[in-house]
Amino acid sequence: MNNKTLTFASLAIGATLLMSEAASAQTTLKVSHYLPPVHGIHTDFIVPWTKQVTKCTNGEVQFDIYPGGTQLGNVAKQQEQVLAGVVDIALGLQGIPRGRFPRTSLIELPFMTRDAGAASETLWEMYPEYLAPEYRGLKVLALFAHNGGLIHTADKKVETMEDMQGLRLRTPSPAVSQMLTALGATPQGLPPGEVYENIQKHVIDGTVFPWDPVKSFGLNEVLHYHLDAGAYTVPFFFVMNQRKYDSLPENVQACIDEASGASLEAKFGDWWDKWDAAGREEAVASGDVITHLTEAERERWREALQPTIDHYIQETADHGVDNAREIYERMRELLAEKQQDDAS
C-alpha cells in the first residue's frame, strides 16, 4: 500500500471516528403531552421550545414529541411517565389523577382569577417557597394556568344558578367538581379527549373548559350554548426528570434553563388569549349563543360558593398541607397585585 493510499485510509478512519463521536454525543429526549397536535400548546409552545433548545445546543440535543393520541399521550400518566423515566419531559394537568398536587390545585378554587398570565406568573413565583414539595424528583420547567373557564352546554342555555340544576358537566378536577356540585350540577370526571363522544351520546350535557379546547377537540360541533362565567382556572405542569437533567452536560442544562422558567412563564398570557380567541370565533361563526354572568348573578355565585371554598381548604389541610389557608391567601394576594398591574 503506497503512502497516498495510507493517507486516504487514515482520513477515512478519522472522519468515521469523528462521526461516531458526534453521534454518541447527540442526545434525544422524549417529550409527551396529552393534547392533539393541532392545539396551540403543541404548535406554539412545545415544538418551538424543543427547537430553541436544539438550536442553543448546536444540535447536541434532539427531541421526539408524543402528543395526545399516541402511546405516551395519556393525560393521567404524564407525571408517572416522567418520574419513571419512560419520557424525559412531560406536560400534564395537576388535577388528573386527583390529589397529587394539592398545594398547586388551590388556584382552581372559584373566582381566583380569569387571567392566564397572572395565574401563570403567580404559580411560578410561589413555586420555590410554597409548592416545591409536590415536585420531588422533577425539574420544574414551567407551571401555568388557562384563562377563566366557561360552562358550555349542548341543548340548554345557562344564565343563572337555577339553570345549573341537574346538568351533567365534565369536570377537570376535584376543586371544580365541588364548585359544580354547590351550584346544583352533577360533575362527571372525563379526560378531555372523551368529551365529544359523551356529549354526542347524551351521557353528559356539557363541559367546563376555556375556549381553546372547544376548538381543538372539535366541540363546537356538539356544543351550542356558552356561559362566560370566568369562575375557575386549571393549572398545568411542564416538568423534566431530575436525574436526566442532572446527567446532561452543563451547556445543555443552561440551554434548557434559558428556554424555561421566567422567560417561558411570560408567554402564557398572550398564548392563551390567542388560543381562546380562535375557539370563540369559531363558536360565533357557528351561530352559538354566548352569554355572560351579570354582576348581580356573579355575586350570588360567590356567596353560594364560599362554604365550598372553606371546605376545600380545610380538606386540603386535613390531608397534610398544614399551611393550605396561607397558600390560598398568598395566591389571592399575588393574583390581585398582578391583575391590578395589568389593568393599570
CSV table of C-alpha atoms in Angstrom, one decimal:
chain,number,residue,atom,x,y,z
A,1,MET,CA,0.0,0.0,0.0
A,2,ASN,CA,1.5,3.4,-1.1
A,3,ASN,CA,1.7,6.5,1.0
A,4,LYS,CA,-1.2,8.1,-0.9
A,5,THR,CA,-3.5,5.2,-0.1
A,6,LEU,CA,-2.4,5.2,3.5
A,7,THR,CA,-3.2,8.9,3.7
A,8,PHE,CA,-6.7,8.4,2.3
A,9,ALA,CA,-7.3,5.5,4.6
A,10,SER,CA,-6.2,7.5,7.6
A,11,LEU,CA,-8.5,10.4,6.6
A,12,ALA,CA,-11.4,8.0,6.2
A,13,ILE,CA,-10.8,6.4,9.6
A,14,GLY,CA,-10.5,9.8,11.2
A,15,ALA,CA,-13.8,11.0,9.6
A,16,THR,CA,-15.5,7.8,10.8
A,17,LEU,CA,-14.3,8.4,14.3
A,18,LEU,CA,-15.4,12.0,14.3
A,19,MET,CA,-18.9,11.0,13.0
A,20,SER,CA,-19.1,8.3,15.7
A,21,GLU,CA,-18.1,10.7,18.4
A,22,ALA,CA,-20.7,13.2,17.2
A,23,ALA,CA,-23.4,10.6,17.0
A,24,SER,CA,-22.6,9.3,20.5
A,25,ALA,CA,-22.6,12.9,21.8
A,26,GLN,CA,-26.1,13.6,20.5
A,27,THR,CA,-28.9,13.1,23.0
A,28,THR,CA,-32.5,12.5,22.0
A,29,LEU,CA,-35.1,13.5,24.7
A,30,LYS,CA,-38.7,12.2,24.8
A,31,VAL,CA,-41.4,14.8,25.4
A,32,SER,CA,-45.0,13.8,26.0
A,33,HIS,CA,-48.3,15.7,26.4
A,34,TYR,CA,-52.0,14.8,26.2
A,35,LEU,CA,-53.2,17.4,23.7
A,36,PRO,CA,-53.9,17.0,19.9
A,37,PRO,CA,-51.0,18.2,17.7
A,38,VAL,CA,-53.3,21.0,16.3
A,39,HIS,CA,-53.5,22.5,19.8
A,40,GLY,CA,-51.6,25.7,20.5
A,41,ILE,CA,-49.7,24.1,23.3
A,42,HIS,CA,-48.2,21.8,20.8
A,43,THR,CA,-47.7,24.2,17.8
A,44,ASP,CA,-46.8,27.4,19.7
A,45,PHE,CA,-45.2,26.1,22.8
A,46,ILE,CA,-43.8,22.5,22.8
A,47,VAL,CA,-42.5,22.4,19.2
A,48,PRO,CA,-40.8,25.9,19.4
A,49,TRP,CA,-39.4,25.1,22.8
A,50,THR,CA,-37.7,22.0,21.6
A,51,LYS,CA,-36.3,23.8,18.5
A,52,GLN,CA,-34.9,26.6,20.8
A,53,VAL,CA,-33.1,24.0,22.9
A,54,THR,CA,-31.8,22.2,19.9
A,55,LYS,CA,-30.5,25.4,18.3
A,56,CYS,CA,-28.9,26.5,21.6
A,57,THR,CA,-27.1,23.2,21.9
A,58,ASN,CA,-25.9,23.3,18.2
A,59,GLY,CA,-27.9,20.1,17.6
A,60,GLU,CA,-26.4,18.2,20.5
A,61,VAL,CA,-29.9,17.7,21.8
A,62,GLN,CA,-32.8,16.5,19.7
A,63,PHE,CA,-36.4,15.7,20.7
A,64,ASP,CA,-39.1,13.1,20.0
A,65,ILE,CA,-42.6,14.5,20.8
A,66,TYR,CA,-45.5,12.3,21.7
A,67,PRO,CA,-48.8,14.2,21.8
A,68,GLY,CA,-52.3,13.1,22.7
A,69,GLY,CA,-53.4,10.0,20.8
A,70,THR,CA,-50.0,8.4,20.9
A,71,GLN,CA,-48.8,5.6,23.2
A,72,LEU,CA,-47.4,8.1,25.6
A,73,GLY,CA,-50.2,10.7,25.3
A,74,ASN,CA,-52.5,9.6,28.2
A,75,VAL,CA,-53.4,12.6,30.3
A,76,ALA,CA,-53.5,10.5,33.5
A,77,LYS,CA,-49.9,9.2,33.1
A,78,GLN,CA,-47.9,12.3,32.4
A,79,GLN,CA,-46.4,12.7,35.9
A,80,GLU,CA,-45.7,9.0,36.4
A,81,GLN,CA,-44.1,8.6,33.0
A,82,VAL,CA,-41.6,11.4,33.6
A,83,LEU,CA,-40.8,10.2,37.2
A,84,ALA,CA,-40.2,6.7,35.9
A,85,GLY,CA,-38.0,7.9,33.1
A,86,VAL,CA,-40.3,6.5,30.4
A,87,VAL,CA,-40.2,10.0,29.0
A,88,ASP,CA,-37.8,12.7,29.9
A,89,ILE,CA,-40.1,15.7,29.8
A,90,ALA,CA,-43.9,15.9,30.2
A,91,LEU,CA,-46.8,18.3,30.2
A,92,GLY,CA,-49.9,17.5,32.1
A,93,LEU,CA,-52.8,18.6,34.3
A,94,GLN,CA,-52.3,18.9,38.0
A,95,GLY,CA,-55.9,17.6,38.6
A,96,ILE,CA,-55.6,14.3,36.7
A,97,PRO,CA,-55.2,12.0,38.6
A,98,ARG,CA,-56.6,13.8,41.5
A,99,GLY,CA,-54.8,14.5,44.8
A,100,ARG,CA,-51.2,14.6,43.6
A,101,PHE,CA,-50.7,18.4,43.6
A,102,PRO,CA,-52.9,19.7,46.5
A,103,ARG,CA,-51.0,22.9,47.0
A,104,THR,CA,-50.9,23.9,43.4
A,105,SER,CA,-54.5,23.0,42.9
A,106,LEU,CA,-55.7,25.6,45.3
A,107,ILE,CA,-55.6,28.0,42.4
A,108,GLU,CA,-58.6,26.1,41.0
A,109,LEU,CA,-60.9,27.4,43.7
A,110,PRO,CA,-63.8,29.6,42.4
A,111,PHE,CA,-63.2,33.2,41.3
A,112,MET,CA,-59.5,33.2,41.9
A,113,THR,CA,-58.6,34.6,38.5
A,114,ARG,CA,-59.7,35.0,34.9
A,115,ASP,CA,-56.2,35.8,33.6
A,116,ALA,CA,-53.8,33.2,32.4
A,117,GLY,CA,-50.8,35.5,32.5
A,118,ALA,CA,-51.4,36.5,36.1
A,119,ALA,CA,-52.2,32.9,37.2
A,120,SER,CA,-49.1,31.5,35.5
A,121,GLU,CA,-46.7,34.1,37.0
A,122,THR,CA,-48.3,33.6,40.4
A,123,LEU,CA,-47.7,29.9,40.3
A,124,TRP,CA,-44.1,30.4,39.2
A,125,GLU,CA,-43.5,32.9,42.0
A,126,MET,CA,-45.0,30.7,44.6
A,127,TYR,CA,-43.2,27.5,43.5
A,128,PRO,CA,-39.9,27.8,45.5
A,129,GLU,CA,-41.5,28.6,48.9
A,130,TYR,CA,-44.9,27.0,48.8
A,131,LEU,CA,-45.3,24.4,46.0
A,132,ALA,CA,-41.9,22.7,45.7
A,133,PRO,CA,-42.7,19.7,47.9
A,134,GLU,CA,-45.1,18.4,45.3
A,135,TYR,CA,-42.4,18.2,42.6
A,136,ARG,CA,-39.8,16.0,44.2
A,137,GLY,CA,-37.8,14.1,41.5
A,138,LEU,CA,-38.8,16.6,38.9
A,139,LYS,CA,-37.1,19.6,37.4
A,140,VAL,CA,-39.9,22.1,37.0
A,141,LEU,CA,-39.6,23.9,33.7
A,142,ALA,CA,-42.9,25.8,34.0
A,143,LEU,CA,-46.2,26.0,35.9
A,144,PHE,CA,-49.1,27.7,34.2
A,145,ALA,CA,-52.9,28.1,34.0
A,146,HIS,CA,-55.5,29.0,31.5
A,147,ASN,CA,-57.9,32.0,31.2
A,148,GLY,CA,-61.1,31.9,33.2
A,149,GLY,CA,-63.2,28.8,32.1
A,150,LEU,CA,-66.7,28.8,30.7
A,151,ILE,CA,-69.7,26.5,31.1
A,152,HIS,CA,-70.5,25.0,27.7
A,153,THR,CA,-73.8,23.1,27.1
A,154,ALA,CA,-75.3,21.3,24.2
A,155,ASP,CA,-79.0,22.0,24.5
A,156,LYS,CA,-79.7,24.3,27.4
A,157,LYS,CA,-78.9,28.0,27.8
A,158,VAL,CA,-77.4,28.8,31.3
A,159,GLU,CA,-77.6,32.2,32.8
A,160,THR,CA,-78.3,31.7,36.5
A,161,MET,CA,-77.6,29.3,39.3
A,162,GLU,CA,-81.0,27.8,38.8
A,163,ASP,CA,-80.2,26.9,35.2
A,164,MET,CA,-77.3,24.7,36.5
A,165,GLN,CA,-79.7,22.4,38.4
A,166,GLY,CA,-79.2,18.7,37.3
A,167,LEU,CA,-76.8,19.4,34.5
A,168,ARG,CA,-74.2,16.7,33.9
A,169,LEU,CA,-71.0,18.5,33.3
A,170,ARG,CA,-67.5,17.2,32.6
A,171,THR,CA,-65.1,18.4,35.3
A,172,PRO,CA,-61.3,18.6,35.2
A,173,SER,CA,-60.5,18.4,38.9
A,174,PRO,CA,-61.8,17.9,42.5
A,175,ALA,CA,-62.0,21.7,43.2
A,176,VAL,CA,-64.1,22.3,40.1
A,177,SER,CA,-66.2,19.3,40.9
A,178,GLN,CA,-67.1,20.8,44.3
A,179,MET,CA,-67.9,24.1,42.7
A,180,LEU,CA,-70.3,22.5,40.2
A,181,THR,CA,-71.9,20.4,42.9
A,182,ALA,CA,-72.5,23.5,45.0
A,183,LEU,CA,-74.1,25.2,42.0
A,184,GLY,CA,-76.5,22.3,41.5
A,185,ALA,CA,-74.8,20.4,38.7
A,186,THR,CA,-73.6,16.9,38.6
A,187,PRO,CA,-69.8,16.7,37.8
A,188,GLN,CA,-68.5,13.9,35.6
A,189,GLY,CA,-64.8,13.2,35.5
A,190,LEU,CA,-63.6,12.6,32.0
A,191,PRO,CA,-60.3,13.1,30.1
A,192,PRO,CA,-60.7,16.0,27.6
A,193,GLY,CA,-60.5,13.6,24.6
A,194,GLU,CA,-63.6,11.8,25.7
A,195,VAL,CA,-65.9,14.8,26.0
A,196,TYR,CA,-67.1,14.9,22.4
A,197,GLU,CA,-68.3,11.3,22.3
A,198,ASN,CA,-70.1,11.6,25.7
A,199,ILE,CA,-71.9,14.8,24.7
A,200,GLN,CA,-72.9,13.3,21.3
A,201,LYS,CA,-74.3,10.2,23.2
A,202,HIS,CA,-76.1,12.4,25.7
A,203,VAL,CA,-74.1,10.9,28.6
A,204,ILE,CA,-73.3,14.4,29.7
A,205,ASP,CA,-75.0,17.8,29.0
A,206,GLY,CA,-71.8,19.8,28.6
A,207,THR,CA,-68.4,20.6,30.0
A,208,VAL,CA,-66.3,23.3,31.6
A,209,PHE,CA,-63.4,24.5,29.5
A,210,PRO,CA,-61.7,27.7,28.4
A,211,TRP,CA,-62.4,28.5,24.7
A,212,ASP,CA,-59.3,26.9,23.2
A,213,PRO,CA,-60.0,23.2,23.8
A,214,VAL,CA,-63.6,23.7,22.5
A,215,LYS,CA,-61.9,24.3,19.1
A,216,SER,CA,-59.0,21.9,19.3
A,217,PHE,CA,-61.3,19.0,20.3
A,218,GLY,CA,-63.9,19.8,17.8
A,219,LEU,CA,-66.6,20.5,20.4
A,220,ASN,CA,-68.3,23.4,18.6
A,221,GLU,CA,-69.9,20.7,16.6
A,222,VAL,CA,-71.9,19.4,19.6
A,223,LEU,CA,-72.0,22.5,22.0
A,224,HIS,CA,-74.3,25.4,21.2
A,225,TYR,CA,-74.5,27.4,24.4
A,226,HIS,CA,-71.6,29.1,26.3
A,227,LEU,CA,-71.8,30.9,29.6
A,228,ASP,CA,-68.7,33.1,30.0
A,229,ALA,CA,-68.6,32.7,33.8
A,230,GLY,CA,-64.8,33.1,34.3
A,231,ALA,CA,-65.4,31.1,37.6
A,232,TYR,CA,-62.3,28.9,37.6
A,233,THR,CA,-58.9,28.1,36.2
A,234,VAL,CA,-56.9,24.9,35.9
A,235,PRO,CA,-53.1,24.6,36.4
A,236,PHE,CA,-50.7,22.6,34.2
A,237,PHE,CA,-47.1,21.4,34.7
A,238,PHE,CA,-44.2,21.2,32.3
A,239,VAL,CA,-41.5,19.1,34.0
A,240,MET,CA,-38.4,17.1,33.4
A,241,ASN,CA,-37.0,14.0,35.1
A,242,GLN,CA,-34.5,15.5,37.6
A,243,ARG,CA,-32.0,12.6,37.2
A,244,LYS,CA,-32.0,13.0,33.5
A,245,TYR,CA,-31.5,16.8,33.8
A,246,ASP,CA,-28.6,16.3,36.2
A,247,SER,CA,-26.9,13.8,33.8
A,248,LEU,CA,-26.7,16.3,31.0
A,249,PRO,CA,-23.7,18.4,30.3
A,250,GLU,CA,-23.7,21.9,31.8
A,251,ASN,CA,-24.1,23.6,28.4
A,252,VAL,CA,-27.3,21.6,27.7
A,253,GLN,CA,-28.6,22.3,31.2
A,254,ALA,CA,-28.0,26.0,30.6
A,255,CYS,CA,-29.9,25.9,27.3
A,256,ILE,CA,-32.9,24.1,28.9
A,257,ASP,CA,-32.9,26.7,31.7
A,258,GLU,CA,-32.7,29.6,29.3
A,259,ALA,CA,-35.8,28.3,27.4
A,260,SER,CA,-37.7,27.7,30.6
A,261,GLY,CA,-38.7,29.4,33.9
A,262,ALA,CA,-39.5,33.1,34.0
A,263,SER,CA,-38.8,33.7,30.3
A,264,LEU,CA,-41.3,31.0,29.4
A,265,GLU,CA,-43.9,32.0,32.0
A,266,ALA,CA,-44.1,35.5,30.5
A,267,LYS,CA,-45.5,34.0,27.2
A,268,PHE,CA,-48.6,32.1,28.6
A,269,GLY,CA,-50.9,35.1,28.9
A,270,ASP,CA,-50.6,36.1,25.2
A,271,TRP,CA,-50.7,32.5,24.1
A,272,TRP,CA,-54.0,31.7,25.9
A,273,ASP,CA,-55.6,34.9,24.6
A,274,LYS,CA,-54.7,33.8,21.1
A,275,TRP,CA,-55.9,30.2,21.6
A,276,ASP,CA,-59.1,31.3,23.3
A,277,ALA,CA,-59.9,33.9,20.6
A,278,ALA,CA,-59.8,31.1,17.9
A,279,GLY,CA,-62.3,29.0,19.8
A,280,ARG,CA,-64.7,31.9,20.5
A,281,GLU,CA,-64.5,33.0,16.8
A,282,GLU,CA,-65.5,29.5,15.7
A,283,ALA,CA,-68.5,29.5,18.1
A,284,VAL,CA,-69.6,32.9,16.8
A,285,ALA,CA,-69.3,31.7,13.2
A,286,SER,CA,-71.4,28.7,14.1
A,287,GLY,CA,-74.2,30.9,15.4
A,288,ASP,CA,-73.9,29.7,19.0
A,289,VAL,CA,-75.4,31.6,21.9
A,290,ILE,CA,-72.8,33.2,24.2
A,291,THR,CA,-73.9,34.8,27.5
A,292,HIS,CA,-72.2,36.4,30.5
A,293,LEU,CA,-72.9,36.4,34.2
A,294,THR,CA,-74.4,39.6,35.3
A,295,GLU,CA,-72.6,41.3,38.2
A,296,ALA,CA,-75.6,40.5,40.5
A,297,GLU,CA,-75.6,36.9,39.5
A,298,ARG,CA,-71.8,36.7,39.9
A,299,GLU,CA,-72.2,37.9,43.5
A,300,ARG,CA,-74.8,35.3,44.1
A,301,TRP,CA,-72.4,32.6,42.9
A,302,ARG,CA,-69.6,34.0,45.1
A,303,GLU,CA,-71.8,33.9,48.2
A,304,ALA,CA,-73.1,30.4,47.4
A,305,LEU,CA,-69.6,29.1,46.8
A,306,GLN,CA,-67.9,30.5,49.9
A,307,PRO,CA,-68.7,27.4,52.1
A,308,THR,CA,-67.3,25.2,49.3
A,309,ILE,CA,-64.1,27.2,49.2
A,310,ASP,CA,-63.7,27.0,53.0
A,311,HIS,CA,-64.4,23.3,53.0
A,312,TYR,CA,-61.9,22.5,50.2
A,313,ILE,CA,-59.1,24.5,52.0
A,314,GLN,CA,-59.8,22.6,55.3
A,315,GLU,CA,-59.9,19.3,53.4
A,316,THR,CA,-56.5,20.1,51.9
A,317,ALA,CA,-55.1,20.9,55.3
A,318,ASP,CA,-56.6,17.7,56.8
A,319,HIS,CA,-54.7,15.7,54.1
A,320,GLY,CA,-51.3,17.0,55.2
A,321,VAL,CA,-51.0,20.6,53.8
A,322,ASP,CA,-50.9,22.3,57.1
A,323,ASN,CA,-50.5,25.8,55.6
A,324,ALA,CA,-53.3,25.4,53.0
A,325,ARG,CA,-55.0,28.6,54.1
A,326,GLU,CA,-51.8,30.5,53.9
A,327,ILE,CA,-51.1,29.3,50.4
A,328,TYR,CA,-54.6,30.2,49.3
A,329,GLU,CA,-54.4,33.7,50.7
A,330,ARG,CA,-50.9,34.3,49.2
A,331,MET,CA,-52.3,33.2,45.9
A,332,ARG,CA,-55.1,35.6,46.1
A,333,GLU,CA,-52.8,38.4,47.1
A,334,LEU,CA,-50.4,37.9,44.2
A,335,LEU,CA,-53.2,37.4,41.7
A,336,ALA,CA,-54.8,40.7,42.8
A,337,GLU,CA,-51.5,42.5,42.5
A,338,LYS,CA,-50.7,41.1,39.1
A,339,GLN,CA,-54.2,41.7,37.7
A,340,GLN,CA,-54.1,45.3,39.0
A,341,ASP,CA,-50.8,45.8,37.3
A,342,ASP,CA,-52.3,44.5,34.0
A,343,ALA,CA,-55.2,46.9,34.3
A,344,SER,CA,-53.1,50.0,35.0
